[in-house]
Tab-separated table of C-alpha atoms in Angstrom:
chain	number	residue	atom	x	y	z
A	152	MET	CA	0.000	0.000	0.000
A	153	LEU	CA	1.232	3.458	-0.910
A	154	CYS	CA	0.834	5.485	2.276
A	155	GLU	CA	2.217	9.006	2.218
A	156	THR	CA	1.369	12.371	3.727
A	157	ILE	CA	0.917	15.595	1.809
A	158	ASP	CA	1.055	19.047	3.361
A	159	LEU	CA	-1.695	20.767	1.407
A	160	TYR	CA	-0.513	24.259	2.298
A	161	ARG	CA	2.903	23.457	0.861
A	162	TYR	CA	1.383	21.909	-2.271
A	163	PHE	CA	-0.696	25.040	-2.906
A	164	GLY	CA	2.118	27.404	-1.969
A	165	LEU	CA	0.098	28.994	0.830
A	166	GLU	CA	1.344	30.398	4.105
A	167	LYS	CA	0.516	28.040	6.952
A	168	GLN	CA	-0.480	29.771	10.154
A	169	GLU	CA	0.685	28.374	13.466
A	170	GLY	CA	-1.538	25.535	14.638
A	171	ARG	CA	-2.999	24.778	11.221
A	172	GLU	CA	-3.038	21.213	9.898
A	173	GLY	CA	-4.210	20.547	6.339
A	174	ILE	CA	-2.529	17.142	6.035
A	175	LEU	CA	-3.715	14.508	3.560
A	176	THR	CA	-2.775	10.831	4.032
A	177	THR	CA	-3.029	8.370	1.141
A	178	TYR	CA	-4.084	4.717	1.215
A	179	VAL	CA	-3.481	3.430	-2.301
A	180	PRO	CA	-2.916	-0.209	-3.362
A	181	HIS	CA	0.694	-0.810	-4.417
A	182	SER	CA	-0.501	-3.227	-7.076
A	183	ILE	CA	-1.974	-0.490	-9.237
A	184	GLU	CA	1.508	0.524	-10.340
A	185	ASN	CA	2.363	-3.000	-11.463
A	186	GLU	CA	-0.824	-4.251	-13.072
A	187	LEU	CA	-0.527	-5.427	-16.659
A	188	ARG	CA	-3.859	-3.743	-17.318
A	189	PRO	CA	-3.967	-0.612	-15.155
A	190	LYS	CA	-7.356	0.307	-13.748
A	191	PHE	CA	-9.088	3.492	-12.784
A	192	ARG	CA	-10.312	3.419	-9.198
A	193	PRO	CA	-12.836	5.637	-7.453
A	194	GLY	CA	-11.519	7.807	-4.649
A	195	MET	CA	-12.849	8.383	-1.143
A	196	LEU	CA	-11.817	11.328	1.032
A	197	VAL	CA	-12.462	10.510	4.705
A	198	ILE	CA	-13.264	13.423	7.038
A	199	PRO	CA	-13.551	12.386	10.705
A	200	GLY	CA	-15.707	14.097	13.285
A	201	GLY	CA	-14.971	15.540	16.689
A	202	GLY	CA	-16.989	18.711	17.103
A	203	TYR	CA	-14.340	20.734	15.228
A	204	ARG	CA	-12.341	20.426	18.486
A	205	MET	CA	-10.539	17.150	17.707
A	206	ARG	CA	-10.483	14.444	15.027
A	207	SER	CA	-11.787	10.992	15.909
A	208	ASP	CA	-9.327	8.225	15.021
A	209	ARG	CA	-12.235	5.762	15.006
A	210	GLU	CA	-13.742	7.642	12.070
A	211	LYS	CA	-10.547	8.010	10.083
A	212	GLU	CA	-8.135	5.192	9.179
A	213	PRO	CA	-10.564	2.280	9.811
A	214	VAL	CA	-13.025	3.903	7.410
A	215	ALA	CA	-10.313	4.496	4.819
A	216	LEU	CA	-9.277	0.839	5.019
A	217	ALA	CA	-12.894	-0.310	4.685
A	218	TYR	CA	-13.294	1.543	1.385
A	219	LEU	CA	-9.793	0.498	0.284
A	220	LYS	CA	-10.874	-3.121	0.707
A	221	GLU	CA	-13.721	-2.445	-1.730
A	222	GLY	CA	-11.423	-1.194	-4.494
A	223	TYR	CA	-11.257	2.500	-3.641
A	224	CYS	CA	-8.175	4.626	-3.287
A	225	ALA	CA	-8.745	6.199	0.114
A	226	PHE	CA	-7.455	9.406	1.653
A	227	THR	CA	-7.867	10.884	5.126
A	228	LEU	CA	-7.887	14.581	5.949
A	229	ASP	CA	-6.402	16.018	9.119
A	230	TYR	CA	-8.110	19.391	8.998
A	231	SER	CA	-7.447	22.197	11.453
A	232	VAL	CA	-9.459	22.013	14.670
A	233	SER	CA	-10.432	24.659	17.217
A	234	THR	CA	-10.449	26.931	14.179
A	235	ALA	CA	-13.455	28.795	12.807
A	236	TYR	CA	-14.743	28.972	9.240
A	237	PRO	CA	-13.373	29.171	6.587
A	238	ALA	CA	-10.086	27.370	7.439
A	239	PRO	CA	-11.470	23.796	7.660
A	240	LEU	CA	-13.413	24.241	4.414
A	241	ILE	CA	-10.393	25.692	2.606
A	242	GLU	CA	-8.416	22.605	3.646
A	243	ALA	CA	-11.162	20.221	2.514
A	244	CYS	CA	-11.314	22.022	-0.824
A	245	MET	CA	-7.542	21.791	-1.175
A	246	ALA	CA	-7.731	18.047	-0.522
A	247	MET	CA	-10.311	17.422	-3.242
A	248	ILE	CA	-8.504	19.651	-5.728
A	249	TYR	CA	-5.260	17.798	-4.975
A	250	LEU	CA	-6.941	14.479	-5.794
A	251	ARG	CA	-8.228	15.779	-9.118
A	252	GLU	CA	-4.887	17.305	-10.052
A	253	ASN	CA	-3.039	14.102	-9.127
A	254	ALA	CA	-5.544	11.568	-10.441
A	255	ALA	CA	-2.999	10.083	-12.857
A	256	LYS	CA	-0.456	9.536	-10.065
A	257	TYR	CA	-2.930	7.470	-8.042
A	258	HIS	CA	-4.782	5.897	-11.006
A	259	LEU	CA	-7.930	7.673	-9.838
A	260	ASP	CA	-11.061	8.105	-11.897
A	261	PRO	CA	-11.327	11.917	-11.718
A	262	ALA	CA	-15.066	11.776	-12.408
A	263	HIS	CA	-15.737	9.557	-9.385
A	264	LEU	CA	-14.246	11.172	-6.304
A	265	ALA	CA	-16.389	11.086	-3.167
A	266	ALA	CA	-16.087	12.359	0.388
A	267	ILE	CA	-17.407	10.805	3.578
A	268	GLY	CA	-17.811	12.759	6.795
A	269	PHE	CA	-18.912	11.878	10.313
A	270	SER	CA	-20.709	14.207	12.733
A	271	ALA	CA	-18.855	17.548	12.500
A	272	GLY	CA	-16.876	15.960	9.674
A	273	GLY	CA	-20.244	15.401	8.019
A	274	HIS	CA	-20.866	19.124	8.283
A	275	LEU	CA	-17.484	19.759	6.668
A	276	ALA	CA	-18.173	17.228	3.900
A	277	GLY	CA	-21.560	18.849	3.381
A	278	MET	CA	-19.971	22.287	3.105
A	279	LEU	CA	-17.471	20.847	0.639
A	280	SER	CA	-20.342	19.580	-1.499
A	281	MET	CA	-22.165	22.938	-1.566
A	282	LEU	CA	-19.976	25.884	-0.563
A	283	TYR	CA	-16.822	25.241	-2.587
A	284	GLU	CA	-17.233	28.517	-4.501
A	285	GLU	CA	-17.951	30.810	-1.566
A	286	PRO	CA	-16.039	34.120	-1.741
A	287	GLU	CA	-13.731	33.096	1.112
A	288	ILE	CA	-12.717	29.979	-0.822
A	289	VAL	CA	-12.279	31.601	-4.234
A	290	SER	CA	-10.210	34.406	-2.717
A	291	VAL	CA	-7.661	31.804	-1.602
A	292	LEU	CA	-7.869	29.115	-4.293
A	293	GLY	CA	-8.985	31.143	-7.303
A	294	GLU	CA	-10.268	29.282	-10.361
A	295	ARG	CA	-9.138	25.976	-8.879
A	296	ALA	CA	-12.030	26.173	-6.403
A	297	LYS	CA	-14.468	24.924	-9.053
A	298	ASN	CA	-12.662	21.563	-8.967
A	299	ALA	CA	-13.289	21.086	-5.237
A	300	ARG	CA	-16.842	19.748	-5.561
A	301	PRO	CA	-16.943	16.002	-4.837
A	302	ASP	CA	-18.961	13.804	-7.172
A	303	ALA	CA	-20.866	12.354	-4.204
A	304	VAL	CA	-20.869	12.569	-0.422
A	305	VAL	CA	-21.673	10.117	2.358
A	306	LEU	CA	-22.904	11.983	5.433
A	307	SER	CA	-22.805	9.915	8.613
A	308	TYR	CA	-24.875	11.244	11.545
A	309	PRO	CA	-23.945	14.719	10.293
A	310	VAL	CA	-24.313	18.089	11.955
A	311	ILE	CA	-26.345	20.062	9.407
A	312	THR	CA	-28.110	22.975	11.044
A	313	MET	CA	-26.762	25.778	13.203
A	314	GLY	CA	-30.295	26.273	14.494
A	315	GLU	CA	-32.314	24.797	17.330
A	316	ARG	CA	-31.442	21.130	16.676
A	317	THR	CA	-27.705	21.634	16.220
A	318	HIS	CA	-24.801	20.304	18.258
A	319	GLY	CA	-23.845	23.348	20.280
A	320	GLY	CA	-20.124	22.654	20.495
A	321	THR	CA	-19.790	22.183	16.758
A	322	ARG	CA	-21.731	25.378	16.091
A	323	ASP	CA	-19.667	27.426	18.524
A	324	VAL	CA	-16.315	26.406	17.042
A	325	ILE	CA	-17.105	26.620	13.326
A	326	THR	CA	-18.936	29.956	13.604
A	327	GLY	CA	-16.469	31.416	16.085
A	328	GLY	CA	-19.464	33.048	17.747
A	329	ARG	CA	-20.249	35.113	14.637
A	330	GLU	CA	-24.023	35.350	14.365
A	331	GLU	CA	-23.865	36.187	10.652
A	332	LEU	CA	-22.544	32.659	10.018
A	333	LEU	CA	-25.462	30.864	11.652
A	334	GLN	CA	-27.607	31.012	8.513
A	335	ARG	CA	-24.737	30.681	6.031
A	336	LEU	CA	-23.427	27.496	7.643
A	337	SER	CA	-26.853	25.913	8.186
A	338	LEU	CA	-26.620	23.562	5.242
A	339	GLU	CA	-30.355	23.022	4.912
A	340	ASN	CA	-30.443	26.664	3.774
A	341	ARG	CA	-27.650	26.275	1.231
A	342	VAL	CA	-28.778	23.381	-0.946
A	343	SER	CA	-29.010	24.118	-4.666
A	344	LYS	CA	-29.027	22.011	-7.803
A	345	LYS	CA	-25.221	22.316	-7.800
A	346	ALA	CA	-24.938	20.296	-4.588
A	347	ALA	CA	-23.346	16.867	-4.903
A	348	PRO	CA	-25.586	13.775	-4.655
A	349	ALA	CA	-25.647	12.460	-1.099
A	350	PHE	CA	-26.085	9.332	0.986
A	351	LEU	CA	-27.203	10.073	4.551
A	352	TRP	CA	-27.503	7.787	7.557
A	353	HIS	CA	-28.421	8.467	11.163
A	354	THR	CA	-29.972	6.754	14.185
A	355	GLN	CA	-33.250	7.747	15.764
A	356	GLU	CA	-31.726	7.444	19.243
A	357	ASP	CA	-28.825	9.848	18.593
A	358	ASP	CA	-29.013	12.276	21.520
A	359	CYS	CA	-25.878	14.217	20.573
A	360	VAL	CA	-26.664	15.221	16.994
A	361	PRO	CA	-30.443	14.811	16.663
A	362	VAL	CA	-31.782	12.910	13.674
A	363	GLU	CA	-33.608	16.086	12.637
A	364	ASN	CA	-30.301	17.241	11.148
A	365	SER	CA	-30.460	14.580	8.442
A	366	LEU	CA	-34.204	15.038	8.016
A	367	LEU	CA	-33.794	18.782	7.427
A	368	LEU	CA	-31.150	18.166	4.788
A	369	ALA	CA	-33.160	15.447	3.071
A	370	ALA	CA	-36.123	17.806	2.765
A	371	ALA	CA	-33.852	20.464	1.265
A	372	TYR	CA	-32.405	17.961	-1.221
A	373	ARG	CA	-35.917	16.925	-2.192
A	374	LYS	CA	-36.987	20.529	-2.764
A	375	ALA	CA	-33.903	21.332	-4.871
A	376	GLY	CA	-34.035	18.127	-6.899
A	377	VAL	CA	-30.658	16.833	-5.675
A	378	PRO	CA	-30.329	13.016	-5.824
A	379	PHE	CA	-30.037	11.470	-2.364
A	380	ALA	CA	-30.611	8.320	-0.343
A	381	MET	CA	-31.243	8.228	3.398
A	382	HIS	CA	-31.327	5.468	6.009
A	383	ILE	CA	-32.592	6.093	9.539
A	384	PHE	CA	-31.867	3.226	11.941
A	385	GLU	CA	-33.933	2.871	15.101
A	386	HIS	CA	-31.257	2.041	17.659
A	387	GLY	CA	-27.787	3.308	18.374
A	388	PRO	CA	-26.014	6.242	20.019
A	389	HIS	CA	-23.926	8.903	18.335
A	390	GLY	CA	-20.476	8.211	16.920
A	391	LEU	CA	-20.857	4.593	15.840
A	392	SER	CA	-18.379	4.699	12.946
A	393	LEU	CA	-18.198	1.289	11.204
A	394	ILE	CA	-20.018	-0.702	13.924
A	395	SER	CA	-17.179	-3.226	14.028
A	396	PRO	CA	-14.816	-4.722	16.624
A	397	GLU	CA	-12.144	-2.365	15.291
A	398	THR	CA	-14.129	0.781	16.066
A	399	ASN	CA	-16.571	-0.206	18.828
A	400	ASP	CA	-16.119	-1.944	22.175
A	401	GLN	CA	-17.841	-5.248	22.811
A	402	THR	CA	-20.732	-3.710	24.723
A	403	GLU	CA	-21.627	-1.614	21.678
A	404	TYR	CA	-21.042	-4.304	19.058
A	405	ASP	CA	-24.070	-6.479	19.744
A	406	THR	CA	-27.137	-7.755	17.945
A	407	GLN	CA	-29.078	-4.564	18.623
A	408	LEU	CA	-26.528	-2.449	16.772
A	409	ALA	CA	-25.644	-4.979	14.084
A	410	PRO	CA	-28.341	-3.663	11.690
A	411	VAL	CA	-26.766	-0.196	11.787
A	412	GLY	CA	-23.548	-1.679	10.429
A	413	LYS	CA	-25.342	-2.208	7.140
A	414	TRP	CA	-24.784	1.457	6.344
A	415	LEU	CA	-21.402	0.628	4.784
A	416	PRO	CA	-22.587	-1.918	2.191
A	417	LEU	CA	-25.636	0.259	1.563
A	418	SER	CA	-23.378	3.216	0.822
A	419	LEU	CA	-21.234	1.072	-1.469
A	420	ASP	CA	-24.292	-0.096	-3.396
A	421	TRP	CA	-25.524	3.471	-3.736
A	422	LEU	CA	-22.141	4.690	-4.927
A	423	LYS	CA	-21.914	1.810	-7.398
A	424	SER	CA	-25.302	2.819	-8.797
A	425	ARG	CA	-23.735	6.206	-9.501
A	426	GLY	CA	-20.785	4.716	-11.368
A	427	PHE	CA	-18.276	4.347	-8.541
A	428	SER	CA	-16.458	1.137	-9.429
A	429	VAL	CA	-13.065	-0.125	-10.522
A	430	ARG	CA	-12.860	-0.095	-14.293
A	431	PRO	CA	-10.178	-0.845	-16.887
A	432	ARG	CA	-8.201	2.038	-18.274
A	433	ASP	CA	-9.342	2.846	-21.811
């Protein structure tokens, strides 16, 4: 496996402020460089959650390896935390642009690059899918910003709204207490036909990020005519990740939660229906 780290600020020639991250890690099969018949592979950018205060390891490398196992080239993003908008979104945009600009290096299919985000990382993935051409992004990345839109997103128990049903900690960090950002960063208000198709999943019992977040976004997708799929599972707390022994302790990984673990194959089937699959190079 080709595993390397890329400093996105260095790649883009941007000044990196103290405390900023913007690090991309690659998980790419070694075999792609030696195949007699090289293949194009879909790409998956993994954005972990953590309330914009930290990044959950349970929602990062294990998820990348799960998609790698299914034929994807996977990438994880260490975005800056305890940092308000727009820094995390700029870094997510840089990551997606980097993948498009380096598709040949990784044998990526540049038309099938997705992002998956969890909790606050779901909010960041959602912003990436809608707000990639906001003035704050274009002022930094210029014309390259148009290449930041993923071709699909998987939003896992995502924070969507900055309103009544939000996760307060996530809201406070990403807005930096600026009231003018409450509406702009409430993603249910920002959906347009330009938004990337989405797969959403949540649990009814989530008492950290209420299920209404996904329901609000689904209604907005429906109104705007954006393709989406959504799965609401009855049982399960917040932050379940893969629902596997690698990411959950034994008390969580039981028969009651086993049905929630179906979100991964369901997401793979949905992505495949949208053309995300390994295919021979023309």
